Amino acid sequence: MMRKLMLLALLAINFGASYAQSYSFAVEKNGGGIPVLLLPGFTCPGEIWNETVEHLGKRYQYHQISYAGFNGIEPIELPWYSTILEDLKRYIESEKMGDLIIVGHSMGGMLAMDLAAEMPEKVTKLVLVDALPCIRQLMMPHLKAEDITLDNPYNQRMLNMDDEAFRQNATYMAQNMTNSTDKTNDLINWIMQADRKTYTYGYTELLKLDQREKIADIKARTLILAADFPHKETVNKNLEQQFEKLSQKEIRIATSSKHFIMFDQKAWFFDQLESFLLSTDRDKL
């Protein structure tokens, strides 16, 4: 009897976190109820949503995603982003998800927008955490997508950079993405653990994306949570321009926050997320 219980316990643990070879990501699945797909940002593991899962509780079934090429997961061939997107669509179909909620941070928000636009019958609620439809417009407004190539001098420098220089670069980036000093080392370590080609070429693929027209196809009610860094007025202007074609949206700005709102303004983030999800549930009744 004891051996049987131990076996069942091991099976339960293994079921909680899995990496299906047919997908370009790992999934940690737990809970029951309304399905929630949790998509992290670039280089980040699905575990960035652990506190969110704990806060929301047993009302939902959680699917925490971690991408190929990051966090020790085997890298995949290019194209990277579109492969993950197509695999997520297959995963949603295979899990028979309906009334799906998607929460995405940064790049995860870009994936969330693509999924909601391409599967409007599946996705009913969308939460975008400091995510934009076109990051190129913000970072390189003078460039068109076709101007950006994988084989460029910057990418070559990134690929050839030694570990110490790469760590310095990662440290600079991490310090500019969160005010939470206790989380900075986590961000640095996630960047350092990344497959270098995935890190370099994957980000280049993100720079080429432009979803500003595509988001017109999104039917889901959408909550947009943005940080006020560097200036609230600038952030508001960018959000209004980038999300102009998105019809059902609510925009809320976190004060004194950088990119990782769930770290910098945790209580505020939880309040906004929970009230939005519960209000849409009531609207459905």
Tab-separated table of C-alpha atoms in Angstrom:
chain	number	residue	atom	x	y	z
A	1	MET	CA	0.000	0.000	0.000
A	2	MET	CA	2.812	2.413	0.938
A	3	ARG	CA	4.652	1.747	-2.326
A	4	LYS	CA	1.452	2.422	-4.252
A	5	LEU	CA	0.957	5.765	-2.490
A	6	MET	CA	4.553	6.775	-3.172
A	7	LEU	CA	4.129	5.915	-6.860
A	8	LEU	CA	0.954	7.975	-7.068
A	9	ALA	CA	2.729	10.893	-5.417
A	10	LEU	CA	5.565	10.745	-7.924
A	11	LEU	CA	3.114	10.607	-10.809
A	12	ALA	CA	1.323	13.657	-9.440
A	13	ILE	CA	4.581	15.599	-9.222
A	14	ASN	CA	5.578	14.647	-12.748
A	15	PHE	CA	2.144	15.590	-14.072
A	16	GLY	CA	2.427	19.077	-12.586
A	17	ALA	CA	5.399	20.094	-14.734
A	18	SER	CA	5.917	18.630	-18.178
A	19	TYR	CA	7.853	19.246	-21.359
A	20	ALA	CA	6.098	17.670	-24.304
A	21	GLN	CA	8.548	17.032	-27.124
A	22	SER	CA	5.903	17.972	-29.677
A	23	TYR	CA	5.824	21.561	-28.362
A	24	SER	CA	8.425	24.319	-28.326
A	25	PHE	CA	7.788	25.082	-24.665
A	26	ALA	CA	7.408	23.493	-21.251
A	27	VAL	CA	4.111	23.604	-19.371
A	28	GLU	CA	3.347	23.511	-15.677
A	29	LYS	CA	-0.337	22.711	-15.345
A	30	ASN	CA	-2.316	22.672	-12.128
A	31	GLY	CA	-5.724	23.407	-10.654
A	32	GLY	CA	-9.212	23.145	-12.079
A	33	GLY	CA	-11.882	25.495	-13.336
A	34	ILE	CA	-11.579	28.338	-15.839
A	35	PRO	CA	-8.386	27.909	-17.939
A	36	VAL	CA	-5.719	30.599	-17.613
A	37	LEU	CA	-2.720	30.601	-19.964
A	38	LEU	CA	0.213	32.420	-18.317
A	39	LEU	CA	2.854	33.662	-20.741
A	40	PRO	CA	6.120	35.148	-19.420
A	41	GLY	CA	8.339	37.662	-21.148
A	42	PHE	CA	11.563	37.108	-23.068
A	43	THR	CA	14.072	34.825	-21.220
A	44	CYS	CA	11.701	34.459	-18.243
A	45	PRO	CA	10.383	31.127	-16.944
A	46	GLY	CA	6.753	30.344	-16.219
A	47	GLU	CA	7.605	30.557	-12.521
A	48	ILE	CA	7.357	34.374	-12.646
A	49	TRP	CA	3.603	33.715	-12.304
A	50	ASN	CA	3.882	31.556	-9.161
A	51	GLU	CA	2.779	34.345	-6.827
A	52	THR	CA	-0.063	35.246	-9.198
A	53	VAL	CA	-1.285	31.645	-9.170
A	54	GLU	CA	-1.072	31.539	-5.387
A	55	HIS	CA	-3.010	34.794	-5.079
A	56	LEU	CA	-5.804	33.893	-7.504
A	57	GLY	CA	-6.330	30.526	-5.832
A	58	LYS	CA	-8.380	27.499	-6.832
A	59	ARG	CA	-10.924	29.222	-9.067
A	60	TYR	CA	-8.799	28.625	-12.180
A	61	GLN	CA	-6.794	25.979	-14.027
A	62	TYR	CA	-3.299	27.341	-14.681
A	63	HIS	CA	-1.001	26.656	-17.627
A	64	GLN	CA	2.401	28.275	-16.969
A	65	ILE	CA	4.565	28.344	-20.090
A	66	SER	CA	8.377	28.391	-20.391
A	67	TYR	CA	9.896	28.823	-23.854
A	68	ALA	CA	12.436	26.759	-25.788
A	69	GLY	CA	15.971	28.104	-25.554
A	70	PHE	CA	15.475	29.499	-22.060
A	71	ASN	CA	15.724	28.037	-18.534
A	72	GLY	CA	17.528	24.914	-19.700
A	73	ILE	CA	14.869	23.972	-22.260
A	74	GLU	CA	16.275	22.645	-25.531
A	75	PRO	CA	16.478	25.383	-28.201
A	76	ILE	CA	14.621	25.086	-31.500
A	77	GLU	CA	15.452	26.089	-35.051
A	78	LEU	CA	14.350	29.433	-36.458
A	79	PRO	CA	11.793	30.877	-36.835
A	80	TRP	CA	11.435	30.958	-33.064
A	81	TYR	CA	8.463	33.214	-32.259
A	82	SER	CA	6.110	31.915	-34.951
A	83	THR	CA	6.902	28.304	-34.028
A	84	ILE	CA	5.972	28.971	-30.399
A	85	LEU	CA	2.803	30.747	-31.523
A	86	GLU	CA	1.675	27.844	-33.697
A	87	ASP	CA	2.496	25.351	-30.936
A	88	LEU	CA	0.477	27.367	-28.428
A	89	LYS	CA	-2.499	27.239	-30.786
A	90	ARG	CA	-2.116	23.454	-31.043
A	91	TYR	CA	-1.825	23.200	-27.267
A	92	ILE	CA	-5.007	25.228	-26.731
A	93	GLU	CA	-6.851	22.961	-29.162
A	94	SER	CA	-5.460	19.765	-27.641
A	95	GLU	CA	-6.472	20.894	-24.138
A	96	LYS	CA	-9.951	21.758	-25.470
A	97	MET	CA	-9.819	25.155	-23.818
A	98	GLY	CA	-12.870	27.380	-23.991
A	99	ASP	CA	-13.581	30.732	-22.301
A	100	LEU	CA	-9.811	31.044	-22.120
A	101	ILE	CA	-8.098	33.801	-20.149
A	102	ILE	CA	-4.591	34.745	-21.289
A	103	VAL	CA	-2.212	36.771	-19.145
A	104	GLY	CA	0.973	37.836	-20.905
A	105	HIS	CA	3.929	39.948	-19.826
A	106	SER	CA	6.051	41.753	-22.420
A	107	MET	CA	6.727	39.232	-25.212
A	108	GLY	CA	4.117	37.002	-23.597
A	109	GLY	CA	1.658	39.813	-24.220
A	110	MET	CA	2.590	39.819	-27.908
A	111	LEU	CA	1.872	36.106	-28.087
A	112	ALA	CA	-1.380	36.736	-26.215
A	113	MET	CA	-2.468	39.336	-28.776
A	114	ASP	CA	-1.700	36.986	-31.675
A	115	LEU	CA	-3.609	34.148	-30.027
A	116	ALA	CA	-6.623	36.330	-29.216
A	117	ALA	CA	-6.725	37.704	-32.768
A	118	GLU	CA	-6.376	34.289	-34.424
A	119	MET	CA	-8.616	32.367	-31.998
A	120	PRO	CA	-11.350	34.878	-31.096
A	121	GLU	CA	-13.832	32.075	-30.395
A	122	LYS	CA	-11.535	30.655	-27.700
A	123	VAL	CA	-10.171	33.706	-25.899
A	124	THR	CA	-12.641	35.699	-23.813
A	125	LYS	CA	-10.346	37.701	-21.520
A	126	LEU	CA	-6.921	39.176	-22.148
A	127	VAL	CA	-4.495	40.800	-19.702
A	128	LEU	CA	-1.436	42.510	-21.181
A	129	VAL	CA	1.282	43.435	-18.702
A	130	ASP	CA	3.628	46.109	-20.063
A	131	ALA	CA	3.309	44.738	-23.592
A	132	LEU	CA	3.070	46.584	-26.916
A	133	PRO	CA	1.982	45.477	-30.408
A	134	CYS	CA	5.142	46.964	-31.973
A	135	ILE	CA	8.241	47.437	-29.833
A	136	ARG	CA	10.223	48.499	-32.902
A	137	GLN	CA	8.119	51.653	-33.172
A	138	LEU	CA	9.133	52.569	-29.635
A	139	MET	CA	12.805	51.619	-29.875
A	140	MET	CA	13.663	52.180	-33.543
A	141	PRO	CA	10.900	54.322	-35.093
A	142	HIS	CA	13.033	55.123	-38.140
A	143	LEU	CA	13.333	51.452	-39.178
A	144	LYS	CA	10.908	49.232	-41.077
A	145	ALA	CA	10.630	45.510	-40.396
A	146	GLU	CA	12.377	44.682	-43.665
A	147	ASP	CA	15.338	46.834	-42.613
A	148	ILE	CA	16.088	44.489	-39.721
A	149	THR	CA	18.016	41.335	-40.590
A	150	LEU	CA	19.240	38.460	-38.473
A	151	ASP	CA	22.765	38.808	-39.840
A	152	ASN	CA	23.797	42.249	-38.629
A	153	PRO	CA	26.822	43.648	-36.742
A	154	TYR	CA	24.960	43.992	-33.424
A	155	ASN	CA	23.847	40.351	-33.488
A	156	GLN	CA	27.350	39.217	-34.333
A	157	ARG	CA	28.694	41.127	-31.332
A	158	MET	CA	26.095	39.505	-29.097
A	159	LEU	CA	26.930	36.023	-30.346
A	160	ASN	CA	30.670	36.546	-29.906
A	161	MET	CA	30.519	38.345	-26.553
A	162	ASP	CA	32.381	36.593	-23.727
A	163	ASP	CA	30.505	35.604	-20.583
A	164	GLU	CA	31.785	38.498	-18.468
A	165	ALA	CA	30.773	41.132	-21.011
A	166	PHE	CA	27.444	39.386	-21.501
A	167	ARG	CA	26.845	39.421	-17.739
A	168	GLN	CA	27.592	43.146	-17.604
A	169	ASN	CA	25.068	43.688	-20.380
A	170	ALA	CA	22.519	41.499	-18.568
A	171	THR	CA	23.071	43.415	-15.324
A	172	TYR	CA	22.471	46.759	-17.012
A	173	MET	CA	19.265	45.455	-18.600
A	174	ALA	CA	17.971	43.890	-15.382
A	175	GLN	CA	18.527	47.056	-13.372
A	176	ASN	CA	16.443	48.993	-15.888
A	177	MET	CA	13.562	46.507	-15.816
A	178	THR	CA	12.691	46.407	-12.107
A	179	ASN	CA	12.967	48.534	-8.973
A	180	SER	CA	13.024	45.363	-6.850
A	181	THR	CA	16.683	44.769	-6.088
A	182	ASP	CA	15.919	41.300	-4.720
A	183	LYS	CA	14.584	40.313	-8.172
A	184	THR	CA	17.455	41.764	-10.187
A	185	ASN	CA	19.658	38.699	-9.735
A	186	ASP	CA	16.835	36.467	-10.955
A	187	LEU	CA	16.563	38.504	-14.156
A	188	ILE	CA	20.342	38.398	-14.649
A	189	ASN	CA	20.470	34.636	-14.130
A	190	TRP	CA	17.612	34.014	-16.572
A	191	ILE	CA	19.427	36.020	-19.234
A	192	MET	CA	22.725	34.241	-18.543
A	193	GLN	CA	21.050	30.815	-18.774
A	194	ALA	CA	19.565	31.588	-22.174
A	195	ASP	CA	20.767	29.870	-25.308
A	196	ARG	CA	22.778	32.652	-26.950
A	197	LYS	CA	21.355	32.160	-30.458
A	198	THR	CA	17.794	32.102	-29.123
A	199	TYR	CA	18.508	35.242	-27.111
A	200	THR	CA	19.991	37.065	-30.092
A	201	TYR	CA	17.813	35.961	-32.989
A	202	GLY	CA	14.622	35.589	-30.947
A	203	TYR	CA	14.746	39.234	-29.930
A	204	THR	CA	15.420	40.242	-33.525
A	205	GLU	CA	12.223	38.442	-34.518
A	206	LEU	CA	10.318	40.443	-31.887
A	207	LEU	CA	11.641	43.702	-33.302
A	208	LYS	CA	10.195	42.786	-36.683
A	209	LEU	CA	6.666	42.182	-35.338
A	210	ASP	CA	3.885	44.724	-35.834
A	211	GLN	CA	0.441	43.774	-34.513
A	212	ARG	CA	-1.109	47.268	-34.563
A	213	GLU	CA	-3.534	46.368	-37.363
A	214	LYS	CA	-4.044	42.757	-36.338
A	215	ILE	CA	-5.380	43.616	-32.869
A	216	ALA	CA	-8.566	44.887	-34.533
A	217	ASP	CA	-9.532	41.193	-34.784
A	218	ILE	CA	-9.426	40.708	-30.998
A	219	LYS	CA	-12.903	40.221	-29.505
A	220	ALA	CA	-11.850	39.562	-25.923
A	221	ARG	CA	-12.194	42.188	-23.239
A	222	THR	CA	-8.673	43.407	-22.626
A	223	LEU	CA	-6.964	44.878	-19.593
A	224	ILE	CA	-3.737	46.725	-20.382
A	225	LEU	CA	-1.441	47.267	-17.399
A	226	ALA	CA	1.537	49.518	-18.045
A	227	ALA	CA	4.370	50.964	-15.982
A	228	ASP	CA	4.799	54.723	-15.761
A	229	PHE	CA	8.526	54.415	-16.511
A	230	PRO	CA	10.094	56.669	-17.689
A	231	HIS	CA	7.221	59.222	-17.772
A	232	LYS	CA	3.477	58.674	-17.419
A	233	GLU	CA	2.591	61.194	-20.155
A	234	THR	CA	4.902	59.475	-22.657
A	235	VAL	CA	3.556	56.054	-21.713
A	236	ASN	CA	-0.062	57.173	-22.150
A	237	LYS	CA	0.669	58.627	-25.572
A	238	ASN	CA	2.409	55.439	-26.743
A	239	LEU	CA	-0.408	53.228	-25.464
A	240	GLU	CA	-3.130	55.260	-27.174
A	241	GLN	CA	-1.237	55.171	-30.473
A	242	GLN	CA	-0.283	51.509	-30.372
A	243	PHE	CA	-3.654	50.178	-29.180
A	244	GLU	CA	-5.811	52.474	-31.305
A	245	LYS	CA	-7.358	49.550	-33.234
A	246	LEU	CA	-8.198	47.492	-30.133
A	247	SER	CA	-11.868	48.042	-29.360
A	248	GLN	CA	-12.603	46.545	-25.911
A	249	LYS	CA	-9.787	47.796	-23.723
A	250	GLU	CA	-9.123	49.247	-20.292
A	251	ILE	CA	-5.769	50.937	-19.694
A	252	ARG	CA	-4.349	51.310	-16.193
A	253	ILE	CA	-0.956	52.737	-15.254
A	254	ALA	CA	1.188	51.504	-12.353
A	255	THR	CA	3.045	54.316	-10.608
A	256	SER	CA	6.679	54.028	-9.523
A	257	SER	CA	7.137	50.868	-11.569
A	258	LYS	CA	9.435	49.618	-14.271
A	259	HIS	CA	8.832	46.784	-16.727
A	260	PHE	CA	8.128	44.022	-14.187
A	261	ILE	CA	4.961	45.442	-12.636
A	262	MET	CA	4.246	42.168	-10.832
A	263	PHE	CA	7.517	42.691	-8.936
A	264	ASP	CA	7.486	46.466	-8.435
A	265	GLN	CA	3.813	46.975	-7.590
A	266	LYS	CA	2.697	43.510	-6.541
A	267	ALA	CA	-0.356	44.466	-4.467
A	268	TRP	CA	-1.600	46.893	-7.123
A	269	PHE	CA	-1.058	44.294	-9.846
A	270	PHE	CA	-3.015	41.639	-7.958
A	271	ASP	CA	-5.868	44.068	-7.260
A	272	GLN	CA	-6.164	45.126	-10.914
A	273	LEU	CA	-5.954	41.557	-12.211
A	274	GLU	CA	-8.433	40.069	-9.751
A	275	SER	CA	-11.033	42.831	-10.084
A	276	PHE	CA	-10.879	42.598	-13.870
A	277	LEU	CA	-11.282	38.825	-13.941
A	278	LEU	CA	-14.133	38.865	-11.434
A	279	SER	CA	-15.946	41.719	-13.188
A	280	THR	CA	-15.859	39.915	-16.515
A	281	ASP	CA	-17.109	36.743	-14.793
A	282	ARG	CA	-20.092	38.681	-13.424
A	283	ASP	CA	-20.768	40.228	-16.818
A	284	LYS	CA	-21.026	36.733	-18.247
A	285	LEU	CA	-23.721	35.683	-15.768
